[in-house]
């Protein structure tokens, strides 16, 4: 009876032993023998058809018809461009008005020339020419340079103070320059790098200037072209206006004008 009860107990323990466990007194099995495939059973997901339809309708809600793209974008683009131009004009007028009221009235003989872009504000005033009656050209030039030097030293503190106020107000650097007789000089100026993309014919123009010794590099050649264009801007713009006027006259004489 005792032997039979022990056999029954071993059978019950073996049947109820958890997977991977080994009876006391026996060696552990190899880890590969303890890994048994496990079957995972996931319940079937059942979606509410009404909610799914509601979500579908929500995500696909038709938007209001904005109308033709050209009609909607055209006036807005024109308005945006005109507003941007008006904003730039107002900003330039504000800069000129502020400096006109802030600069001392005895510095220059007339209202200074004030130019502004996105990075810099330039003020160039005219100084009274020194009295050099009967003097030579070299003497007049030296007298003008001396007058410019004196103005620069005497107004240095005031100019720094005004420049700091303007830089704080307009978030741009301020540069000063003067003209006396036939001599012009810029005290300070800001050099700003400008990135551009050029095609091969345009790059060959720059390379030609470099090879000819006109410029030291492509960037120097590009700056030379800009300076040359600026020196001839007045004549070029006059010819451009004449050409545009001629185009308008020819357009008015076309068959559609009648």
PDB file of C-alpha atoms in Angstrom:
ATOM      1  CA  UNK A   1       0.000   0.000   0.000  1.00  0.00           C
ATOM      2  CA  UNK A   2       2.771   2.422   0.864  1.00  0.00           C
ATOM      3  CA  UNK A   3       4.561   1.765  -2.418  1.00  0.00           C
ATOM      4  CA  UNK A   4       1.345   2.183  -4.358  1.00  0.00           C
ATOM      5  CA  UNK A   5       0.583   5.511  -2.601  1.00  0.00           C
ATOM      6  CA  UNK A   6       4.064   6.837  -3.420  1.00  0.00           C
ATOM      7  CA  UNK A   7       3.683   5.886  -7.068  1.00  0.00           C
ATOM      8  CA  UNK A   8       0.336   7.638  -7.215  1.00  0.00           C
ATOM      9  CA  UNK A   9       1.821  10.765  -5.612  1.00  0.00           C
ATOM     10  CA  UNK A  10       4.671  10.863  -8.141  1.00  0.00           C
ATOM     11  CA  UNK A  11       2.162  10.575 -10.974  1.00  0.00           C
ATOM     12  CA  UNK A  12       0.060  13.449  -9.622  1.00  0.00           C
ATOM     13  CA  UNK A  13       3.117  15.666  -9.117  1.00  0.00           C
ATOM     14  CA  UNK A  14       4.373  14.937 -12.602  1.00  0.00           C
ATOM     15  CA  UNK A  15       0.984  15.825 -14.087  1.00  0.00           C
ATOM     16  CA  UNK A  16       0.738  19.133 -12.197  1.00  0.00           C
ATOM     17  CA  UNK A  17       4.380  20.224 -12.626  1.00  0.00           C
ATOM     18  CA  UNK A  18       4.689  23.577 -14.528  1.00  0.00           C
ATOM     19  CA  UNK A  19       6.563  23.618 -17.871  1.00  0.00           C
ATOM     20  CA  UNK A  20      10.320  23.946 -17.518  1.00  0.00           C
ATOM     21  CA  UNK A  21      10.421  22.823 -13.874  1.00  0.00           C
ATOM     22  CA  UNK A  22      12.425  19.780 -12.924  1.00  0.00           C
ATOM     23  CA  UNK A  23      12.007  17.600  -9.854  1.00  0.00           C
ATOM     24  CA  UNK A  24      14.300  17.988  -6.926  1.00  0.00           C
ATOM     25  CA  UNK A  25      17.451  15.981  -7.150  1.00  0.00           C
ATOM     26  CA  UNK A  26      17.561  15.946 -10.939  1.00  0.00           C
ATOM     27  CA  UNK A  27      19.830  18.057 -13.121  1.00  0.00           C
ATOM     28  CA  UNK A  28      18.477  21.043 -15.056  1.00  0.00           C
ATOM     29  CA  UNK A  29      17.746  20.483 -18.687  1.00  0.00           C
ATOM     30  CA  UNK A  30      19.463  22.276 -21.545  1.00  0.00           C
ATOM     31  CA  UNK A  31      17.891  25.723 -22.260  1.00  0.00           C
ATOM     32  CA  UNK A  32      16.983  24.637 -25.775  1.00  0.00           C
ATOM     33  CA  UNK A  33      14.920  21.779 -24.274  1.00  0.00           C
ATOM     34  CA  UNK A  34      13.040  24.185 -22.013  1.00  0.00           C
ATOM     35  CA  UNK A  35      11.884  26.418 -24.883  1.00  0.00           C
ATOM     36  CA  UNK A  36       8.538  25.164 -26.049  1.00  0.00           C
ATOM     37  CA  UNK A  37       6.452  26.696 -28.789  1.00  0.00           C
ATOM     38  CA  UNK A  38       3.671  28.741 -27.356  1.00  0.00           C
ATOM     39  CA  UNK A  39       0.438  29.273 -29.224  1.00  0.00           C
ATOM     40  CA  UNK A  40      -0.959  32.782 -28.800  1.00  0.00           C
ATOM     41  CA  UNK A  41      -4.623  33.265 -29.304  1.00  0.00           C
ATOM     42  CA  UNK A  42      -5.844  36.781 -30.078  1.00  0.00           C
ATOM     43  CA  UNK A  43      -9.499  37.597 -29.893  1.00  0.00           C
ATOM     44  CA  UNK A  44     -11.066  38.750 -33.105  1.00  0.00           C
ATOM     45  CA  UNK A  45     -11.392  42.529 -33.275  1.00  0.00           C
ATOM     46  CA  UNK A  46     -14.916  43.609 -34.028  1.00  0.00           C
ATOM     47  CA  UNK A  47     -15.412  47.214 -35.144  1.00  0.00           C
ATOM     48  CA  UNK A  48     -18.586  49.106 -34.791  1.00  0.00           C
ATOM     49  CA  UNK A  49     -19.755  49.729 -38.336  1.00  0.00           C
ATOM     50  CA  UNK A  50     -21.540  52.920 -37.365  1.00  0.00           C
ATOM     51  CA  UNK A  51     -18.433  54.383 -35.701  1.00  0.00           C
ATOM     52  CA  UNK A  52     -16.220  53.407 -38.632  1.00  0.00           C
ATOM     53  CA  UNK A  53     -18.609  55.073 -41.049  1.00  0.00           C
ATOM     54  CA  UNK A  54     -18.704  58.152 -38.838  1.00  0.00           C
ATOM     55  CA  UNK A  55     -14.917  58.352 -38.723  1.00  0.00           C
ATOM     56  CA  UNK A  56     -14.717  57.873 -42.487  1.00  0.00           C
ATOM     57  CA  UNK A  57     -17.170  60.679 -43.037  1.00  0.00           C
ATOM     58  CA  UNK A  58     -15.266  62.912 -40.658  1.00  0.00           C
ATOM     59  CA  UNK A  59     -11.930  62.367 -42.384  1.00  0.00           C
ATOM     60  CA  UNK A  60     -13.437  62.872 -45.816  1.00  0.00           C
ATOM     61  CA  UNK A  61     -15.529  65.933 -45.107  1.00  0.00           C
ATOM     62  CA  UNK A  62     -15.623  67.945 -48.328  1.00  0.00           C
ATOM     63  CA  UNK A  63     -14.098  71.396 -48.097  1.00  0.00           C
ATOM     64  CA  UNK A  64     -15.659  74.530 -49.404  1.00  0.00           C
ATOM     65  CA  UNK A  65     -14.892  75.235 -53.036  1.00  0.00           C
ATOM     66  CA  UNK A  66     -12.223  77.950 -53.087  1.00  0.00           C
ATOM     67  CA  UNK A  67     -13.024  78.852 -56.657  1.00  0.00           C
ATOM     68  CA  UNK A  68     -10.654  78.964 -59.620  1.00  0.00           C
ATOM     69  CA  UNK A  69      -7.024  78.983 -58.565  1.00  0.00           C
ATOM     70  CA  UNK A  70      -6.062  81.762 -60.933  1.00  0.00           C
ATOM     71  CA  UNK A  71      -8.886  83.998 -59.809  1.00  0.00           C
ATOM     72  CA  UNK A  72      -8.149  83.359 -56.152  1.00  0.00           C
ATOM     73  CA  UNK A  73      -4.375  83.783 -56.360  1.00  0.00           C
ATOM     74  CA  UNK A  74      -4.141  86.633 -58.841  1.00  0.00           C
ATOM     75  CA  UNK A  75      -5.609  89.512 -56.847  1.00  0.00           C
ATOM     76  CA  UNK A  76      -3.989  88.270 -53.633  1.00  0.00           C
ATOM     77  CA  UNK A  77      -0.560  88.159 -55.266  1.00  0.00           C
ATOM     78  CA  UNK A  78      -1.027  91.623 -56.698  1.00  0.00           C
ATOM     79  CA  UNK A  79      -2.220  92.919 -53.359  1.00  0.00           C
ATOM     80  CA  UNK A  80       0.669  91.258 -51.530  1.00  0.00           C
ATOM     81  CA  UNK A  81       3.220  92.715 -53.948  1.00  0.00           C
ATOM     82  CA  UNK A  82       1.703  96.171 -53.706  1.00  0.00           C
ATOM     83  CA  UNK A  83       1.573  95.953 -49.920  1.00  0.00           C
ATOM     84  CA  UNK A  84       5.203  94.839 -49.816  1.00  0.00           C
ATOM     85  CA  UNK A  85       6.267  97.735 -52.032  1.00  0.00           C
ATOM     86  CA  UNK A  86       4.254 100.151 -49.941  1.00  0.00           C
ATOM     87  CA  UNK A  87       5.813  98.747 -46.786  1.00  0.00           C
ATOM     88  CA  UNK A  88       9.337  99.243 -48.154  1.00  0.00           C
ATOM     89  CA  UNK A  89       8.502 102.790 -49.202  1.00  0.00           C
ATOM     90  CA  UNK A  90       7.069 103.583 -45.787  1.00  0.00           C
ATOM     91  CA  UNK A  91      10.127 102.096 -44.059  1.00  0.00           C
ATOM     92  CA  UNK A  92      12.499 104.173 -46.209  1.00  0.00           C
ATOM     93  CA  UNK A  93      10.483 107.315 -45.510  1.00  0.00           C
ATOM     94  CA  UNK A  94      10.555 106.547 -41.784  1.00  0.00           C
ATOM     95  CA  UNK A  95      14.349 106.170 -41.871  1.00  0.00           C
ATOM     96  CA  UNK A  96      14.831 109.443 -43.754  1.00  0.00           C
ATOM     97  CA  UNK A  97      12.410 111.283 -41.513  1.00  0.00           C
ATOM     98  CA  UNK A  98      14.053 110.010 -38.326  1.00  0.00           C
ATOM     99  CA  UNK A  99      17.562 111.002 -39.410  1.00  0.00           C
ATOM    100  CA  UNK A 100      16.369 114.370 -40.714  1.00  0.00           C
ATOM    101  CA  UNK A 101      15.018 115.178 -37.281  1.00  0.00           C
ATOM    102  CA  UNK A 102      17.869 113.585 -35.321  1.00  0.00           C
ATOM    103  CA  UNK A 103      20.913 114.991 -37.127  1.00  0.00           C
ATOM    104  CA  UNK A 104      22.197 118.389 -35.979  1.00  0.00           C
ATOM    105  CA  UNK A 105      21.247 121.155 -38.363  1.00  0.00           C
ATOM    106  CA  UNK A 106      24.737 122.667 -38.541  1.00  0.00           C
ATOM    107  CA  UNK A 107      26.554 119.593 -39.775  1.00  0.00           C
ATOM    108  CA  UNK A 108      25.793 119.808 -43.480  1.00  0.00           C
ATOM    109  CA  UNK A 109      24.954 122.552 -45.916  1.00  0.00           C
ATOM    110  CA  UNK A 110      21.851 120.688 -47.152  1.00  0.00           C
ATOM    111  CA  UNK A 111      19.757 117.666 -46.298  1.00  0.00           C
ATOM    112  CA  UNK A 112      21.990 114.573 -46.356  1.00  0.00           C
ATOM    113  CA  UNK A 113      21.533 111.777 -48.865  1.00  0.00           C
ATOM    114  CA  UNK A 114      20.107 108.800 -46.933  1.00  0.00           C
ATOM    115  CA  UNK A 115      20.031 105.389 -48.555  1.00  0.00           C
ATOM    116  CA  UNK A 116      18.818 102.201 -46.867  1.00  0.00           C
ATOM    117  CA  UNK A 117      18.543  98.529 -47.686  1.00  0.00           C
ATOM    118  CA  UNK A 118      17.960  95.430 -45.590  1.00  0.00           C
ATOM    119  CA  UNK A 119      21.374  95.513 -43.891  1.00  0.00           C
ATOM    120  CA  UNK A 120      22.657  99.084 -43.866  1.00  0.00           C
ATOM    121  CA  UNK A 121      21.681 102.754 -43.662  1.00  0.00           C
ATOM    122  CA  UNK A 122      24.086 105.171 -45.356  1.00  0.00           C
ATOM    123  CA  UNK A 123      24.169 108.901 -44.590  1.00  0.00           C
ATOM    124  CA  UNK A 124      26.230 111.127 -46.876  1.00  0.00           C
ATOM    125  CA  UNK A 125      26.250 114.864 -46.197  1.00  0.00           C
ATOM    126  CA  UNK A 126      27.823 117.859 -47.898  1.00  0.00           C
ATOM    127  CA  UNK A 127      30.316 119.976 -45.936  1.00  0.00           C
ATOM    128  CA  UNK A 128      30.951 123.648 -46.638  1.00  0.00           C
ATOM    129  CA  UNK A 129      33.953 124.027 -48.904  1.00  0.00           C
ATOM    130  CA  UNK A 130      36.951 125.861 -47.443  1.00  0.00           C
ATOM    131  CA  UNK A 131      37.857 129.257 -48.844  1.00  0.00           C
ATOM    132  CA  UNK A 132      40.648 128.637 -51.310  1.00  0.00           C
ATOM    133  CA  UNK A 133      40.352 131.514 -53.756  1.00  0.00           C
ATOM    134  CA  UNK A 134      43.246 131.548 -56.170  1.00  0.00           C
ATOM    135  CA  UNK A 135      44.606 128.244 -54.897  1.00  0.00           C
ATOM    136  CA  UNK A 136      45.759 125.412 -57.093  1.00  0.00           C
ATOM    137  CA  UNK A 137      43.852 122.193 -57.582  1.00  0.00           C
ATOM    138  CA  UNK A 138      46.178 120.299 -55.277  1.00  0.00           C
ATOM    139  CA  UNK A 139      45.754 122.934 -52.557  1.00  0.00           C
ATOM    140  CA  UNK A 140      41.953 122.860 -52.857  1.00  0.00           C
ATOM    141  CA  UNK A 141      41.940 119.066 -52.662  1.00  0.00           C
ATOM    142  CA  UNK A 142      44.181 119.114 -49.584  1.00  0.00           C
ATOM    143  CA  UNK A 143      41.955 121.762 -47.943  1.00  0.00           C
ATOM    144  CA  UNK A 144      38.869 119.638 -48.619  1.00  0.00           C
ATOM    145  CA  UNK A 145      40.563 116.565 -47.139  1.00  0.00           C
ATOM    146  CA  UNK A 146      41.510 118.578 -44.065  1.00  0.00           C
ATOM    147  CA  UNK A 147      37.944 119.811 -43.635  1.00  0.00           C
ATOM    148  CA  UNK A 148      36.656 116.226 -43.878  1.00  0.00           C
ATOM    149  CA  UNK A 149      39.225 115.084 -41.319  1.00  0.00           C
ATOM    150  CA  UNK A 150      38.214 117.801 -38.873  1.00  0.00           C
ATOM    151  CA  UNK A 151      34.522 116.997 -39.249  1.00  0.00           C
ATOM    152  CA  UNK A 152      35.168 113.309 -38.672  1.00  0.00           C
ATOM    153  CA  UNK A 153      37.116 113.865 -35.464  1.00  0.00           C
ATOM    154  CA  UNK A 154      34.827 116.558 -34.019  1.00  0.00           C
ATOM    155  CA  UNK A 155      31.601 114.621 -34.619  1.00  0.00           C
ATOM    156  CA  UNK A 156      32.814 111.133 -33.771  1.00  0.00           C
ATOM    157  CA  UNK A 157      31.068 110.897 -30.388  1.00  0.00           C
ATOM    158  CA  UNK A 158      27.769 112.300 -31.647  1.00  0.00           C
ATOM    159  CA  UNK A 159      27.782 110.080 -34.701  1.00  0.00           C
ATOM    160  CA  UNK A 160      28.397 106.966 -32.591  1.00  0.00           C
ATOM    161  CA  UNK A 161      25.510 107.939 -30.312  1.00  0.00           C
ATOM    162  CA  UNK A 162      23.128 108.517 -33.228  1.00  0.00           C
ATOM    163  CA  UNK A 163      24.234 105.318 -34.934  1.00  0.00           C
ATOM    164  CA  UNK A 164      23.549 103.262 -31.798  1.00  0.00           C
ATOM    165  CA  UNK A 165      20.062 104.732 -31.477  1.00  0.00           C
ATOM    166  CA  UNK A 166      19.325 104.035 -35.148  1.00  0.00           C
ATOM    167  CA  UNK A 167      20.687 100.488 -34.990  1.00  0.00           C
ATOM    168  CA  UNK A 168      18.480  99.787 -31.982  1.00  0.00           C
ATOM    169  CA  UNK A 169      15.431 101.265 -33.681  1.00  0.00           C
ATOM    170  CA  UNK A 170      15.810  99.964 -37.244  1.00  0.00           C
ATOM    171  CA  UNK A 171      17.969  96.847 -36.627  1.00  0.00           C
ATOM    172  CA  UNK A 172      20.461  97.904 -39.307  1.00  0.00           C
ATOM    173  CA  UNK A 173      24.020  99.161 -39.329  1.00  0.00           C
ATOM    174  CA  UNK A 174      24.698 102.846 -39.950  1.00  0.00           C
ATOM    175  CA  UNK A 175      27.480 104.114 -42.215  1.00  0.00           C
ATOM    176  CA  UNK A 176      28.676 107.711 -42.566  1.00  0.00           C
ATOM    177  CA  UNK A 177      30.195 109.634 -45.435  1.00  0.00           C
ATOM    178  CA  UNK A 178      30.724 113.250 -46.505  1.00  0.00           C
ATOM    179  CA  UNK A 179      31.475 115.277 -49.597  1.00  0.00           C
ATOM    180  CA  UNK A 180      33.496 118.458 -49.551  1.00  0.00           C
ATOM    181  CA  UNK A 181      34.139 120.317 -52.792  1.00  0.00           C
ATOM    182  CA  UNK A 182      35.215 117.574 -55.208  1.00  0.00           C
ATOM    183  CA  UNK A 183      36.347 115.116 -52.522  1.00  0.00           C
ATOM    184  CA  UNK A 184      34.095 112.351 -51.202  1.00  0.00           C
ATOM    185  CA  UNK A 185      34.942 109.942 -48.417  1.00  0.00           C
ATOM    186  CA  UNK A 186      33.107 107.153 -46.628  1.00  0.00           C
ATOM    187  CA  UNK A 187      34.057 106.830 -42.968  1.00  0.00           C
ATOM    188  CA  UNK A 188      32.521 103.428 -42.401  1.00  0.00           C
ATOM    189  CA  UNK A 189      30.861 100.996 -44.728  1.00  0.00           C
ATOM    190  CA  UNK A 190      29.429  97.513 -44.428  1.00  0.00           C
ATOM    191  CA  UNK A 191      30.549  94.721 -46.745  1.00  0.00           C
ATOM    192  CA  UNK A 192      27.840  92.067 -47.032  1.00  0.00           C
ATOM    193  CA  UNK A 193      28.313  88.766 -48.889  1.00  0.00           C
ATOM    194  CA  UNK A 194      25.710  88.124 -51.574  1.00  0.00           C
ATOM    195  CA  UNK A 195      25.191  84.629 -52.977  1.00  0.00           C
ATOM    196  CA  UNK A 196      24.195  84.127 -56.590  1.00  0.00           C
ATOM    197  CA  UNK A 197      23.978  81.372 -59.194  1.00  0.00           C
ATOM    198  CA  UNK A 198      25.489  81.894 -62.629  1.00  0.00           C
ATOM    199  CA  UNK A 199      25.306  79.801 -65.766  1.00  0.00           C
ATOM    200  CA  UNK A 200      28.344  78.946 -67.848  1.00  0.00           C
ATOM    201  CA  UNK A 201      28.205  81.987 -70.208  1.00  0.00           C
ATOM    202  CA  UNK A 202      28.007  84.291 -67.195  1.00  0.00           C
ATOM    203  CA  UNK A 203      30.830  82.474 -65.427  1.00  0.00           C
ATOM    204  CA  UNK A 204      32.974  82.775 -68.567  1.00  0.00           C
ATOM    205  CA  UNK A 205      32.552  86.547 -68.413  1.00  0.00           C
ATOM    206  CA  UNK A 206      33.944  86.545 -64.877  1.00  0.00           C
ATOM    207  CA  UNK A 207      36.775  84.205 -65.862  1.00  0.00           C
ATOM    208  CA  UNK A 208      37.696  86.502 -68.748  1.00  0.00           C
ATOM    209  CA  UNK A 209      37.980  89.451 -66.373  1.00  0.00           C
ATOM    210  CA  UNK A 210      40.175  87.373 -64.055  1.00  0.00           C
ATOM    211  CA  UNK A 211      42.445  86.165 -66.872  1.00  0.00           C
ATOM    212  CA  UNK A 212      42.773  89.721 -68.207  1.00  0.00           C
ATOM    213  CA  UNK A 213      43.921  90.971 -64.820  1.00  0.00           C
ATOM    214  CA  UNK A 214      40.914  93.234 -64.305  1.00  0.00           C
ATOM    215  CA  UNK A 215      39.889  91.275 -61.212  1.00  0.00           C
ATOM    216  CA  UNK A 216      41.676  88.924 -58.850  1.00  0.00           C
ATOM    217  CA  UNK A 217      38.867  86.387 -58.500  1.00  0.00           C
ATOM    218  CA  UNK A 218      35.346  85.658 -59.612  1.00  0.00           C
ATOM    219  CA  UNK A 219      33.891  87.477 -56.622  1.00  0.00           C
ATOM    220  CA  UNK A 220      36.080  90.504 -57.357  1.00  0.00           C
ATOM    221  CA  UNK A 221      35.016  90.386 -61.005  1.00  0.00           C
ATOM    222  CA  UNK A 222      31.364  90.263 -60.018  1.00  0.00           C
ATOM    223  CA  UNK A 223      31.841  93.251 -57.734  1.00  0.00           C
ATOM    224  CA  UNK A 224      33.575  95.079 -60.591  1.00  0.00           C
ATOM    225  CA  UNK A 225      30.588  94.421 -62.847  1.00  0.00           C
ATOM    226  CA  UNK A 226      28.230  95.747 -60.195  1.00  0.00           C
ATOM    227  CA  UNK A 227      30.304  98.921 -59.779  1.00  0.00           C
ATOM    228  CA  UNK A 228      30.458  99.416 -63.530  1.00  0.00           C
ATOM    229  CA  UNK A 229      26.700  99.029 -63.772  1.00  0.00           C
ATOM    230  CA  UNK A 230      26.216 101.498 -60.942  1.00  0.00           C
ATOM    231  CA  UNK A 231      28.438 104.092 -62.602  1.00  0.00           C
ATOM    232  CA  UNK A 232      26.479 103.816 -65.831  1.00  0.00           C
ATOM    233  CA  UNK A 233      23.077 103.310 -64.204  1.00  0.00           C
ATOM    234  CA  UNK A 234      21.687 106.723 -65.120  1.00  0.00           C
ATOM    235  CA  UNK A 235      22.410 106.451 -68.837  1.00  0.00           C
ATOM    236  CA  UNK A 236      21.317 102.820 -68.942  1.00  0.00           C
ATOM    237  CA  UNK A 237      18.039 103.533 -67.160  1.00  0.00           C
ATOM    238  CA  UNK A 238      17.368 106.460 -69.491  1.00  0.00           C
ATOM    239  CA  UNK A 239      17.816 104.219 -72.549  1.00  0.00           C
ATOM    240  CA  UNK A 240      15.629 101.570 -70.902  1.00  0.00           C
ATOM    241  CA  UNK A 241      12.830 104.088 -70.331  1.00  0.00           C
ATOM    242  CA  UNK A 242      13.070 105.240 -73.937  1.00  0.00           C
ATOM    243  CA  UNK A 243      12.839 101.646 -75.133  1.00  0.00           C
ATOM    244  CA  UNK A 244       9.783 101.001 -72.966  1.00  0.00           C
ATOM    245  CA  UNK A 245       8.153 104.174 -74.258  1.00  0.00           C
ATOM    246  CA  UNK A 246       8.789 103.030 -77.833  1.00  0.00           C
ATOM    247  CA  UNK A 247       7.239  99.628 -77.040  1.00  0.00           C
ATOM    248  CA  UNK A 248       4.121 101.327 -75.669  1.00  0.00           C
ATOM    249  CA  UNK A 249       3.818 103.482 -78.790  1.00  0.00           C
ATOM    250  CA  UNK A 250       4.091 100.439 -81.076  1.00  0.00           C
ATOM    251  CA  UNK A 251       1.548  98.579 -78.936  1.00  0.00           C
ATOM    252  CA  UNK A 252      -0.912 101.478 -79.167  1.00  0.00           C
ATOM    253  CA  UNK A 253      -0.594 101.426 -82.967  1.00  0.00           C
ATOM    254  CA  UNK A 254      -1.460  97.718 -83.166  1.00  0.00           C
ATOM    255  CA  UNK A 255      -4.666  96.332 -84.731  1.00  0.00           C
ATOM    256  CA  UNK A 256      -6.208  95.657 -81.329  1.00  0.00           C
ATOM    257  CA  UNK A 257      -5.959  99.293 -80.239  1.00  0.00           C
ATOM    258  CA  UNK A 258      -8.665 100.461 -82.675  1.00  0.00           C
TER     259      UNK A 258
END
